[in-house]
Amino acid sequence: MDEKIYDLAIIGFGPAGITAGIYASRYKLESIIIGKVKGGMITTSHLMDNYPGIEDVTGIDFTDKIVKHLEKYEECKIKEDEVIGISEIDNLFFISTKDGDNIKSKSLIIATGTEKRQANIKGEKEFIGKGVTYCTTCDGFLYRNKKVVVLGSGDSAFNSALYLSDIAEKVYLVCRKCSPSTEDKNVINKVEKNPKIEILYETEIEEIKGEKMVEKIITNKKEEIEVSGVFIEIGLIPQSILFQNLNIEFENNFIKVNKYCETSKKGVFAAGDITTGFCELKQVITAEAMGAVSATSVNKYLKTK
């Protein structure tokens, strides 16, 4: 058992959590960061080309860079483990992990992020990073002048199709339903009038095929469509179940925060994709910004205790 009482415990090992760890260390806070996978969802990105100052880097290589930066600071202990329980007694947070450790902290930053909802299509897992992607803004540029398919019928799918139409040669928008799920009539109208987008209603992808990379999809209508990329846009799953007992406010299972990354409970802060955020954009750079803000807010909070 770790008898130490930390100033801050950061739950989540993605860009938001890592940045929070760096900033907390610079404030000389004794902190611990806990997470299952270094980098989180960014490690599934084949190539990043929208991060200022760093061009053409894989998600894994980017993760290595920011983790090495964090490792420079001895103030932040790194623990690769899974949090399985959390409680609060007398303004102190008690965190239990899968490995059997019990950690105590004066404050908490939640940065567990989201998981992209998978479609459970045959071939989907095998081609992740090889043509199957869950982030249009991250990977769309890789498919310039190529044929791609977007799976989904909601806001993210229709907006992704529009985004890709400026990059790709052809965009197939595969919708399982007979009509769009999005209520944004303006977006629907733009998609329907776009000559580069073909909407396939009441259609499902049964299989994704290829040799080393994605080459085609097979639909439930037994059609074979040649594509180089499959963009799965069927929603996000916020990783917030663990924190329901902390009596913080949620919105559609995302943690509500203000501009200081404060939640509705004193001592609990949140950053990155797990939150309602500052805007709708969910990118590495916005997650990192929230990580910096949350650590700064923690520093101010601890000075008042």
PDB file of C-alpha atoms in Angstrom:
ATOM      1  CA  MET A   1       0.000   0.000   0.000  1.00  0.00           C
ATOM      2  CA  ASP A   2       1.237   3.475  -0.935  1.00  0.00           C
ATOM      3  CA  GLU A   3       1.068   5.393   2.377  1.00  0.00           C
ATOM      4  CA  LYS A   4       2.017   8.679   0.771  1.00  0.00           C
ATOM      5  CA  ILE A   5      -0.637  11.356   0.380  1.00  0.00           C
ATOM      6  CA  TYR A   6      -0.180  12.976  -3.024  1.00  0.00           C
ATOM      7  CA  ASP A   7      -1.108  16.539  -3.833  1.00  0.00           C
ATOM      8  CA  LEU A   8      -2.703  15.328  -7.051  1.00  0.00           C
ATOM      9  CA  ALA A   9      -3.772  12.081  -8.678  1.00  0.00           C
ATOM     10  CA  ILE A  10      -4.287  12.127 -12.441  1.00  0.00           C
ATOM     11  CA  ILE A  11      -6.434   9.326 -13.815  1.00  0.00           C
ATOM     12  CA  GLY A  12      -5.814   8.844 -17.519  1.00  0.00           C
ATOM     13  CA  PHE A  13      -2.602   8.482 -19.500  1.00  0.00           C
ATOM     14  CA  GLY A  14      -3.509  10.333 -22.703  1.00  0.00           C
ATOM     15  CA  PRO A  15      -2.360  13.780 -23.891  1.00  0.00           C
ATOM     16  CA  ALA A  16      -4.593  15.611 -21.375  1.00  0.00           C
ATOM     17  CA  GLY A  17      -3.344  13.614 -18.402  1.00  0.00           C
ATOM     18  CA  ILE A  18       0.300  13.713 -19.466  1.00  0.00           C
ATOM     19  CA  THR A  19       0.182  17.481 -19.973  1.00  0.00           C
ATOM     20  CA  ALA A  20      -1.468  17.873 -16.571  1.00  0.00           C
ATOM     21  CA  GLY A  21       1.404  15.856 -15.094  1.00  0.00           C
ATOM     22  CA  ILE A  22       4.007  18.081 -16.739  1.00  0.00           C
ATOM     23  CA  TYR A  23       2.358  21.287 -15.542  1.00  0.00           C
ATOM     24  CA  ALA A  24       1.747  19.927 -12.046  1.00  0.00           C
ATOM     25  CA  SER A  25       5.438  19.012 -11.835  1.00  0.00           C
ATOM     26  CA  ARG A  26       6.436  22.513 -12.861  1.00  0.00           C
ATOM     27  CA  TYR A  27       4.249  23.777 -10.006  1.00  0.00           C
ATOM     28  CA  LYS A  28       6.216  21.400  -7.735  1.00  0.00           C
ATOM     29  CA  LEU A  29       3.135  19.370  -6.860  1.00  0.00           C
ATOM     30  CA  GLU A  30       3.711  15.789  -5.743  1.00  0.00           C
ATOM     31  CA  SER A  31       1.531  13.895  -8.202  1.00  0.00           C
ATOM     32  CA  ILE A  32       0.836  10.455  -9.596  1.00  0.00           C
ATOM     33  CA  ILE A  33      -0.557   9.599 -13.029  1.00  0.00           C
ATOM     34  CA  ILE A  34      -2.393   6.302 -13.432  1.00  0.00           C
ATOM     35  CA  GLY A  35      -3.511   4.737 -16.698  1.00  0.00           C
ATOM     36  CA  LYS A  36      -3.701   1.452 -18.561  1.00  0.00           C
ATOM     37  CA  VAL A  37      -2.235   2.557 -21.885  1.00  0.00           C
ATOM     38  CA  LYS A  38       0.305   5.310 -22.466  1.00  0.00           C
ATOM     39  CA  GLY A  39      -1.108   7.772 -24.972  1.00  0.00           C
ATOM     40  CA  GLY A  40      -4.650   6.479 -24.909  1.00  0.00           C
ATOM     41  CA  MET A  41      -6.595   6.631 -28.162  1.00  0.00           C
ATOM     42  CA  ILE A  42      -3.948   8.693 -29.959  1.00  0.00           C
ATOM     43  CA  THR A  43      -1.804   5.554 -30.294  1.00  0.00           C
ATOM     44  CA  THR A  44      -4.281   4.261 -32.917  1.00  0.00           C
ATOM     45  CA  SER A  45      -3.611   7.234 -35.205  1.00  0.00           C
ATOM     46  CA  HIS A  46      -1.568   6.128 -38.209  1.00  0.00           C
ATOM     47  CA  LEU A  47      -0.105   9.567 -38.854  1.00  0.00           C
ATOM     48  CA  MET A  48      -0.490  13.006 -37.271  1.00  0.00           C
ATOM     49  CA  ASP A  49      -0.032  16.031 -39.487  1.00  0.00           C
ATOM     50  CA  ASN A  50      -2.155  18.660 -37.736  1.00  0.00           C
ATOM     51  CA  TYR A  51      -0.033  19.274 -34.641  1.00  0.00           C
ATOM     52  CA  PRO A  52       1.954  22.546 -34.871  1.00  0.00           C
ATOM     53  CA  GLY A  53       5.697  22.026 -35.065  1.00  0.00           C
ATOM     54  CA  ILE A  54       5.603  18.240 -35.389  1.00  0.00           C
ATOM     55  CA  GLU A  55       4.996  16.888 -38.877  1.00  0.00           C
ATOM     56  CA  ASP A  56       4.299  13.356 -40.085  1.00  0.00           C
ATOM     57  CA  VAL A  57       4.513  11.533 -36.764  1.00  0.00           C
ATOM     58  CA  THR A  58       2.667   8.358 -35.837  1.00  0.00           C
ATOM     59  CA  GLY A  59       0.436   8.312 -32.779  1.00  0.00           C
ATOM     60  CA  ILE A  60       2.820   5.902 -31.062  1.00  0.00           C
ATOM     61  CA  ASP A  61       5.893   8.060 -31.757  1.00  0.00           C
ATOM     62  CA  PHE A  62       4.053  11.161 -30.572  1.00  0.00           C
ATOM     63  CA  THR A  63       3.141   9.353 -27.365  1.00  0.00           C
ATOM     64  CA  ASP A  64       6.784   8.401 -26.812  1.00  0.00           C
ATOM     65  CA  LYS A  65       7.779  12.060 -27.105  1.00  0.00           C
ATOM     66  CA  ILE A  66       5.293  13.395 -24.569  1.00  0.00           C
ATOM     67  CA  VAL A  67       5.870  10.522 -22.122  1.00  0.00           C
ATOM     68  CA  LYS A  68       9.644  11.153 -22.246  1.00  0.00           C
ATOM     69  CA  HIS A  69       8.930  14.807 -21.507  1.00  0.00           C
ATOM     70  CA  LEU A  70       6.891  13.820 -18.448  1.00  0.00           C
ATOM     71  CA  GLU A  71       9.581  11.396 -17.278  1.00  0.00           C
ATOM     72  CA  LYS A  72      11.991  14.324 -16.874  1.00  0.00           C
ATOM     73  CA  TYR A  73      10.083  15.380 -13.769  1.00  0.00           C
ATOM     74  CA  GLU A  74      10.630  13.379 -10.599  1.00  0.00           C
ATOM     75  CA  GLU A  75       7.651  15.117  -8.979  1.00  0.00           C
ATOM     76  CA  CYS A  76       5.236  12.973 -11.005  1.00  0.00           C
ATOM     77  CA  LYS A  77       5.121   9.234 -10.372  1.00  0.00           C
ATOM     78  CA  ILE A  78       4.019   7.169 -13.378  1.00  0.00           C
ATOM     79  CA  LYS A  79       1.912   4.092 -12.732  1.00  0.00           C
ATOM     80  CA  GLU A  80       0.728   1.883 -15.595  1.00  0.00           C
ATOM     81  CA  ASP A  81      -2.296   0.299 -13.984  1.00  0.00           C
ATOM     82  CA  GLU A  82      -6.083   0.325 -14.125  1.00  0.00           C
ATOM     83  CA  VAL A  83      -8.167   2.249 -11.610  1.00  0.00           C
ATOM     84  CA  ILE A  84     -11.018   0.050 -10.391  1.00  0.00           C
ATOM     85  CA  GLY A  85     -12.434   2.126  -7.555  1.00  0.00           C
ATOM     86  CA  ILE A  86     -12.477   5.633  -6.178  1.00  0.00           C
ATOM     87  CA  SER A  87     -14.033   7.255  -3.127  1.00  0.00           C
ATOM     88  CA  GLU A  88     -13.770  10.452  -1.116  1.00  0.00           C
ATOM     89  CA  ILE A  89     -13.673  10.821   2.659  1.00  0.00           C
ATOM     90  CA  ASP A  90     -13.078  14.128   4.445  1.00  0.00           C
ATOM     91  CA  ASN A  91     -11.735  15.853   1.305  1.00  0.00           C
ATOM     92  CA  LEU A  92      -9.255  13.054   0.640  1.00  0.00           C
ATOM     93  CA  PHE A  93      -9.530  10.789  -2.400  1.00  0.00           C
ATOM     94  CA  PHE A  94      -8.890   7.060  -2.136  1.00  0.00           C
ATOM     95  CA  ILE A  95      -8.012   5.275  -5.385  1.00  0.00           C
ATOM     96  CA  SER A  96      -7.748   1.499  -5.733  1.00  0.00           C
ATOM     97  CA  THR A  97      -6.058  -0.167  -8.698  1.00  0.00           C
ATOM     98  CA  LYS A  98      -6.210  -3.533 -10.391  1.00  0.00           C
ATOM     99  CA  ASP A  99      -2.717  -4.380  -9.130  1.00  0.00           C
ATOM    100  CA  GLY A 100      -3.960  -3.982  -5.561  1.00  0.00           C
ATOM    101  CA  ASP A 101      -2.512  -0.576  -4.735  1.00  0.00           C
ATOM    102  CA  ASN A 102      -4.396   2.004  -2.687  1.00  0.00           C
ATOM    103  CA  ILE A 103      -3.504   5.614  -3.388  1.00  0.00           C
ATOM    104  CA  LYS A 104      -4.465   8.736  -1.435  1.00  0.00           C
ATOM    105  CA  SER A 105      -4.601  12.241  -2.883  1.00  0.00           C
ATOM    106  CA  LYS A 106      -5.739  15.740  -1.956  1.00  0.00           C
ATOM    107  CA  SER A 107      -7.083  16.461  -5.440  1.00  0.00           C
ATOM    108  CA  LEU A 108      -8.047  14.674  -8.605  1.00  0.00           C
ATOM    109  CA  ILE A 109      -7.858  15.285 -12.355  1.00  0.00           C
ATOM    110  CA  ILE A 110     -10.008  12.965 -14.453  1.00  0.00           C
ATOM    111  CA  ALA A 111      -8.585  12.568 -17.965  1.00  0.00           C
ATOM    112  CA  THR A 112      -9.819   9.127 -18.996  1.00  0.00           C
ATOM    113  CA  GLY A 113     -11.037  10.282 -22.412  1.00  0.00           C
ATOM    114  CA  THR A 114     -13.391   8.379 -24.653  1.00  0.00           C
ATOM    115  CA  GLU A 115     -13.410   5.270 -26.733  1.00  0.00           C
ATOM    116  CA  LYS A 116     -14.687   5.262 -30.279  1.00  0.00           C
ATOM    117  CA  ARG A 117     -17.659   2.998 -30.661  1.00  0.00           C
ATOM    118  CA  GLN A 118     -16.601   0.042 -32.782  1.00  0.00           C
ATOM    119  CA  ALA A 119     -18.863  -1.427 -35.444  1.00  0.00           C
ATOM    120  CA  ASN A 120     -17.881  -5.074 -34.899  1.00  0.00           C
ATOM    121  CA  ILE A 121     -17.444  -5.642 -38.626  1.00  0.00           C
ATOM    122  CA  LYS A 122     -15.466  -8.587 -39.917  1.00  0.00           C
ATOM    123  CA  GLY A 123     -11.955  -7.308 -40.663  1.00  0.00           C
ATOM    124  CA  GLU A 124     -12.387  -4.102 -38.645  1.00  0.00           C
ATOM    125  CA  LYS A 125      -9.868  -4.854 -35.898  1.00  0.00           C
ATOM    126  CA  GLU A 126      -7.356  -6.385 -38.294  1.00  0.00           C
ATOM    127  CA  PHE A 127      -7.194  -3.190 -40.376  1.00  0.00           C
ATOM    128  CA  ILE A 128      -7.068  -0.581 -37.600  1.00  0.00           C
ATOM    129  CA  GLY A 129      -4.253   1.757 -38.643  1.00  0.00           C
ATOM    130  CA  LYS A 130      -4.178   0.068 -42.055  1.00  0.00           C
ATOM    131  CA  GLY A 131      -7.163   1.817 -43.562  1.00  0.00           C
ATOM    132  CA  VAL A 132      -9.680   1.612 -40.729  1.00  0.00           C
ATOM    133  CA  THR A 133      -9.790   4.768 -38.634  1.00  0.00           C
ATOM    134  CA  TYR A 134     -12.037   6.390 -36.052  1.00  0.00           C
ATOM    135  CA  CYS A 135     -10.769   9.961 -36.446  1.00  0.00           C
ATOM    136  CA  THR A 136     -11.534  11.829 -39.652  1.00  0.00           C
ATOM    137  CA  THR A 137      -9.723  15.026 -38.695  1.00  0.00           C
ATOM    138  CA  CYS A 138      -6.642  13.039 -37.615  1.00  0.00           C
ATOM    139  CA  ASP A 139      -6.299  10.758 -40.637  1.00  0.00           C
ATOM    140  CA  GLY A 140      -8.382  12.264 -43.427  1.00  0.00           C
ATOM    141  CA  PHE A 141      -5.433  13.888 -45.190  1.00  0.00           C
ATOM    142  CA  LEU A 142      -3.899  10.444 -45.787  1.00  0.00           C
ATOM    143  CA  TYR A 143      -6.628   9.705 -48.319  1.00  0.00           C
ATOM    144  CA  ARG A 144      -6.142  12.561 -50.734  1.00  0.00           C
ATOM    145  CA  ASN A 145      -7.547  11.644 -54.150  1.00  0.00           C
ATOM    146  CA  LYS A 146      -8.578   8.193 -52.917  1.00  0.00           C
ATOM    147  CA  LYS A 147     -11.945   6.513 -52.477  1.00  0.00           C
ATOM    148  CA  VAL A 148     -13.200   6.200 -48.913  1.00  0.00           C
ATOM    149  CA  VAL A 149     -16.280   5.133 -46.999  1.00  0.00           C
ATOM    150  CA  VAL A 150     -17.805   6.698 -43.892  1.00  0.00           C
ATOM    151  CA  LEU A 151     -20.005   4.520 -41.690  1.00  0.00           C
ATOM    152  CA  GLY A 152     -22.698   6.264 -39.663  1.00  0.00           C
ATOM    153  CA  SER A 153     -25.867   8.308 -39.940  1.00  0.00           C
ATOM    154  CA  GLY A 154     -25.430  10.972 -37.255  1.00  0.00           C
ATOM    155  CA  ASP A 155     -23.783  14.391 -36.992  1.00  0.00           C
ATOM    156  CA  SER A 156     -20.207  13.105 -36.919  1.00  0.00           C
ATOM    157  CA  ALA A 157     -20.720  10.846 -39.947  1.00  0.00           C
ATOM    158  CA  PHE A 158     -22.329  13.530 -42.121  1.00  0.00           C
ATOM    159  CA  ASN A 159     -19.755  16.149 -41.121  1.00  0.00           C
ATOM    160  CA  SER A 160     -16.962  13.646 -41.752  1.00  0.00           C
ATOM    161  CA  ALA A 161     -18.318  12.958 -45.233  1.00  0.00           C
ATOM    162  CA  LEU A 162     -18.298  16.688 -45.990  1.00  0.00           C
ATOM    163  CA  TYR A 163     -14.784  17.074 -44.608  1.00  0.00           C
ATOM    164  CA  LEU A 164     -13.488  14.156 -46.668  1.00  0.00           C
ATOM    165  CA  SER A 165     -15.175  15.389 -49.844  1.00  0.00           C
ATOM    166  CA  ASP A 166     -12.571  18.178 -49.968  1.00  0.00           C
ATOM    167  CA  ILE A 167      -9.774  15.603 -49.802  1.00  0.00           C
ATOM    168  CA  ALA A 168     -10.849  12.294 -51.294  1.00  0.00           C
ATOM    169  CA  GLU A 169     -11.749  11.400 -54.861  1.00  0.00           C
ATOM    170  CA  LYS A 170     -15.027   9.790 -53.789  1.00  0.00           C
ATOM    171  CA  VAL A 171     -16.880   9.393 -50.480  1.00  0.00           C
ATOM    172  CA  TYR A 172     -19.433   6.670 -49.805  1.00  0.00           C
ATOM    173  CA  LEU A 173     -21.630   7.412 -46.786  1.00  0.00           C
ATOM    174  CA  VAL A 174     -23.037   4.130 -45.502  1.00  0.00           C
ATOM    175  CA  CYS A 175     -26.116   4.539 -43.289  1.00  0.00           C
ATOM    176  CA  ARG A 176     -27.766   1.573 -41.635  1.00  0.00           C
ATOM    177  CA  LYS A 177     -31.010   3.506 -41.315  1.00  0.00           C
ATOM    178  CA  CYS A 178     -33.368   4.663 -44.064  1.00  0.00           C
ATOM    179  CA  SER A 179     -32.784   8.342 -43.188  1.00  0.00           C
ATOM    180  CA  PRO A 180     -30.184  10.513 -41.420  1.00  0.00           C
ATOM    181  CA  SER A 181     -30.034  10.498 -37.612  1.00  0.00           C
ATOM    182  CA  THR A 182     -28.717  14.050 -37.556  1.00  0.00           C
ATOM    183  CA  GLU A 183     -31.268  16.842 -37.317  1.00  0.00           C
ATOM    184  CA  ASP A 184     -28.962  19.381 -38.942  1.00  0.00           C
ATOM    185  CA  LYS A 185     -30.887  20.057 -42.154  1.00  0.00           C
ATOM    186  CA  ASN A 186     -28.149  22.327 -43.481  1.00  0.00           C
ATOM    187  CA  VAL A 187     -25.529  19.570 -43.244  1.00  0.00           C
ATOM    188  CA  ILE A 188     -27.898  16.994 -44.743  1.00  0.00           C
ATOM    189  CA  ASN A 189     -28.616  19.313 -47.667  1.00  0.00           C
ATOM    190  CA  LYS A 190     -24.904  19.916 -48.302  1.00  0.00           C
ATOM    191  CA  VAL A 191     -24.142  16.193 -48.239  1.00  0.00           C
ATOM    192  CA  GLU A 192     -27.024  15.293 -50.540  1.00  0.00           C
ATOM    193  CA  LYS A 193     -26.004  17.952 -53.074  1.00  0.00           C
ATOM    194  CA  ASN A 194     -22.295  17.153 -52.994  1.00  0.00           C
ATOM    195  CA  PRO A 195     -21.335  15.395 -56.256  1.00  0.00           C
ATOM    196  CA  LYS A 196     -18.428  13.588 -54.582  1.00  0.00           C
ATOM    197  CA  ILE A 197     -20.606  11.973 -51.898  1.00  0.00           C
ATOM    198  CA  GLU A 198     -22.848   8.970 -52.499  1.00  0.00           C
ATOM    199  CA  ILE A 199     -25.234   8.075 -49.680  1.00  0.00           C
ATOM    200  CA  LEU A 200     -26.121   4.413 -49.286  1.00  0.00           C
ATOM    201  CA  TYR A 201     -29.168   4.186 -47.020  1.00  0.00           C
ATOM    202  CA  GLU A 202     -30.339   0.918 -45.440  1.00  0.00           C
ATOM    203  CA  THR A 203     -26.887  -0.471 -46.039  1.00  0.00           C
ATOM    204  CA  GLU A 204     -24.439  -2.202 -43.730  1.00  0.00           C
ATOM    205  CA  ILE A 205     -20.791  -3.102 -44.121  1.00  0.00           C
ATOM    206  CA  GLU A 206     -20.481  -6.850 -43.631  1.00  0.00           C
ATOM    207  CA  GLU A 207     -16.749  -7.169 -44.222  1.00  0.00           C
ATOM    208  CA  ILE A 208     -13.606  -5.123 -44.769  1.00  0.00           C
ATOM    209  CA  LYS A 209     -11.088  -6.818 -47.041  1.00  0.00           C
ATOM    210  CA  GLY A 210      -7.570  -6.321 -48.330  1.00  0.00           C
ATOM    211  CA  GLU A 211      -4.065  -7.726 -48.303  1.00  0.00           C
ATOM    212  CA  LYS A 212      -1.809  -5.513 -46.181  1.00  0.00           C
ATOM    213  CA  MET A 213      -4.111  -2.475 -46.352  1.00  0.00           C
ATOM    214  CA  VAL A 214      -7.846  -1.923 -46.853  1.00  0.00           C
ATOM    215  CA  GLU A 215      -8.850  -2.508 -50.462  1.00  0.00           C
ATOM    216  CA  LYS A 216     -12.629  -2.919 -50.431  1.00  0.00           C
ATOM    217  CA  ILE A 217     -15.796  -3.413 -48.414  1.00  0.00           C
ATOM    218  CA  ILE A 218     -18.612  -5.888 -48.885  1.00  0.00           C
ATOM    219  CA  THR A 219     -22.136  -4.712 -48.008  1.00  0.00           C
ATOM    220  CA  ASN A 220     -25.184  -6.615 -46.800  1.00  0.00           C
ATOM    221  CA  LYS A 221     -26.463  -6.274 -50.372  1.00  0.00           C
ATOM    222  CA  LYS A 222     -23.400  -8.242 -51.496  1.00  0.00           C
ATOM    223  CA  GLU A 223     -21.968  -5.224 -53.298  1.00  0.00           C
ATOM    224  CA  GLU A 224     -18.182  -4.904 -53.436  1.00  0.00           C
ATOM    225  CA  ILE A 225     -16.980  -1.311 -53.220  1.00  0.00           C
ATOM    226  CA  GLU A 226     -13.302  -0.515 -53.722  1.00  0.00           C
ATOM    227  CA  VAL A 227     -12.021   1.916 -51.088  1.00  0.00           C
ATOM    228  CA  SER A 228      -8.705   2.728 -49.431  1.00  0.00           C
ATOM    229  CA  GLY A 229     -10.117   4.004 -46.161  1.00  0.00           C
ATOM    230  CA  VAL A 230     -12.977   3.151 -43.810  1.00  0.00           C
ATOM    231  CA  PHE A 231     -13.975   5.910 -41.377  1.00  0.00           C
ATOM    232  CA  ILE A 232     -16.165   4.604 -38.569  1.00  0.00           C
ATOM    233  CA  GLU A 233     -18.203   7.445 -37.098  1.00  0.00           C
ATOM    234  CA  ILE A 234     -20.903   5.863 -34.954  1.00  0.00           C
ATOM    235  CA  GLY A 235     -20.303   7.693 -31.697  1.00  0.00           C
ATOM    236  CA  LEU A 236     -18.069   8.038 -28.661  1.00  0.00           C
ATOM    237  CA  ILE A 237     -18.196   6.212 -25.351  1.00  0.00           C
ATOM    238  CA  PRO A 238     -17.034   8.481 -22.496  1.00  0.00           C
ATOM    239  CA  GLN A 239     -15.028   6.543 -19.917  1.00  0.00           C
ATOM    240  CA  SER A 240     -16.893   8.003 -16.961  1.00  0.00           C
ATOM    241  CA  ILE A 241     -18.727   5.135 -15.223  1.00  0.00           C
ATOM    242  CA  LEU A 242     -16.038   4.911 -12.547  1.00  0.00           C
ATOM    243  CA  PHE A 243     -16.760   8.441 -11.340  1.00  0.00           C
ATOM    244  CA  GLN A 244     -20.545   8.313 -10.968  1.00  0.00           C
ATOM    245  CA  ASN A 245     -20.280   7.986  -7.167  1.00  0.00           C
ATOM    246  CA  LEU A 246     -18.324  11.235  -6.788  1.00  0.00           C
ATOM    247  CA  ASN A 247     -21.501  13.319  -7.105  1.00  0.00           C
ATOM    248  CA  ILE A 248     -20.188  15.409  -9.980  1.00  0.00           C
ATOM    249  CA  GLU A 249     -22.414  16.678 -12.780  1.00  0.00           C
ATOM    250  CA  PHE A 250     -22.577  14.894 -16.127  1.00  0.00           C
ATOM    251  CA  GLU A 251     -24.060  15.716 -19.509  1.00  0.00           C
ATOM    252  CA  ASN A 252     -24.714  12.660 -21.684  1.00  0.00           C
ATOM    253  CA  ASN A 253     -22.106  10.862 -19.537  1.00  0.00           C
ATOM    254  CA  PHE A 254     -19.482  13.544 -20.249  1.00  0.00           C
ATOM    255  CA  ILE A 255     -18.178  15.416 -17.203  1.00  0.00           C
ATOM    256  CA  LYS A 256     -19.370  19.015 -17.009  1.00  0.00           C
ATOM    257  CA  VAL A 257     -16.577  21.516 -16.429  1.00  0.00           C
ATOM    258  CA  ASN A 258     -16.207  25.276 -16.437  1.00  0.00           C
ATOM    259  CA  LYS A 259     -13.465  27.250 -18.162  1.00  0.00           C
ATOM    260  CA  TYR A 260     -11.077  26.398 -15.320  1.00  0.00           C
ATOM    261  CA  CYS A 261     -11.677  22.642 -15.783  1.00  0.00           C
ATOM    262  CA  GLU A 262     -13.434  22.569 -12.415  1.00  0.00           C
ATOM    263  CA  THR A 263     -16.242  20.058 -11.918  1.00  0.00           C
ATOM    264  CA  SER A 264     -19.217  20.624  -9.626  1.00  0.00           C
ATOM    265  CA  LYS A 265     -17.249  19.053  -6.740  1.00  0.00           C
ATOM    266  CA  LYS A 266     -14.396  20.800  -4.975  1.00  0.00           C
ATOM    267  CA  GLY A 267     -11.057  19.126  -5.489  1.00  0.00           C
ATOM    268  CA  VAL A 268     -12.184  17.271  -8.608  1.00  0.00           C
ATOM    269  CA  PHE A 269     -11.083  18.581 -12.001  1.00  0.00           C
ATOM    270  CA  ALA A 270     -11.392  17.072 -15.472  1.00  0.00           C
ATOM    271  CA  ALA A 271      -9.642  17.554 -18.807  1.00  0.00           C
ATOM    272  CA  GLY A 272      -9.742  16.338 -22.375  1.00  0.00           C
ATOM    273  CA  ASP A 273     -12.314  14.335 -24.282  1.00  0.00           C
ATOM    274  CA  ILE A 274     -14.051  13.037 -21.141  1.00  0.00           C
ATOM    275  CA  THR A 275     -15.423  16.545 -20.560  1.00  0.00           C
ATOM    276  CA  THR A 276     -18.043  18.751 -22.148  1.00  0.00           C
ATOM    277  CA  GLY A 277     -14.997  20.849 -23.019  1.00  0.00           C
ATOM    278  CA  PHE A 278     -14.448  24.405 -24.188  1.00  0.00           C
ATOM    279  CA  CYS A 279     -15.761  23.605 -27.664  1.00  0.00           C
ATOM    280  CA  GLU A 280     -16.907  20.678 -29.797  1.00  0.00           C
ATOM    281  CA  LEU A 281     -13.412  20.054 -31.172  1.00  0.00           C
ATOM    282  CA  LYS A 282     -11.850  16.948 -29.667  1.00  0.00           C
ATOM    283  CA  GLN A 283      -8.211  16.924 -30.707  1.00  0.00           C
ATOM    284  CA  VAL A 284      -4.837  16.293 -29.082  1.00  0.00           C
ATOM    285  CA  ILE A 285      -4.077  19.994 -28.945  1.00  0.00           C
ATOM    286  CA  THR A 286      -7.355  20.888 -27.194  1.00  0.00           C
ATOM    287  CA  ALA A 287      -6.942  17.993 -24.750  1.00  0.00           C
ATOM    288  CA  GLU A 288      -3.438  19.190 -23.891  1.00  0.00           C
ATOM    289  CA  ALA A 289      -4.705  22.735 -23.379  1.00  0.00           C
ATOM    290  CA  MET A 290      -7.246  21.443 -20.881  1.00  0.00           C
ATOM    291  CA  GLY A 291      -4.544  19.398 -19.170  1.00  0.00           C
ATOM    292  CA  ALA A 292      -2.517  22.564 -18.633  1.00  0.00           C
ATOM    293  CA  VAL A 293      -5.545  24.515 -17.404  1.00  0.00           C
ATOM    294  CA  SER A 294      -6.629  21.764 -15.013  1.00  0.00           C
ATOM    295  CA  ALA A 295      -3.181  21.483 -13.390  1.00  0.00           C
ATOM    296  CA  THR A 296      -3.053  25.261 -12.993  1.00  0.00           C
ATOM    297  CA  SER A 297      -6.468  25.186 -11.333  1.00  0.00           C
ATOM    298  CA  VAL A 298      -5.345  22.390  -8.999  1.00  0.00           C
ATOM    299  CA  ASN A 299      -2.321  24.448  -7.968  1.00  0.00           C
ATOM    300  CA  LYS A 300      -4.565  27.393  -7.094  1.00  0.00           C
ATOM    301  CA  TYR A 301      -7.037  25.136  -5.287  1.00  0.00           C
ATOM    302  CA  LEU A 302      -4.371  23.520  -3.095  1.00  0.00           C
ATOM    303  CA  LYS A 303      -3.074  26.929  -2.041  1.00  0.00           C
ATOM    304  CA  THR A 304      -6.501  27.699  -0.554  1.00  0.00           C
ATOM    305  CA  LYS A 305      -6.629  24.525   1.565  1.00  0.00           C
TER     306      LYS A 305
END
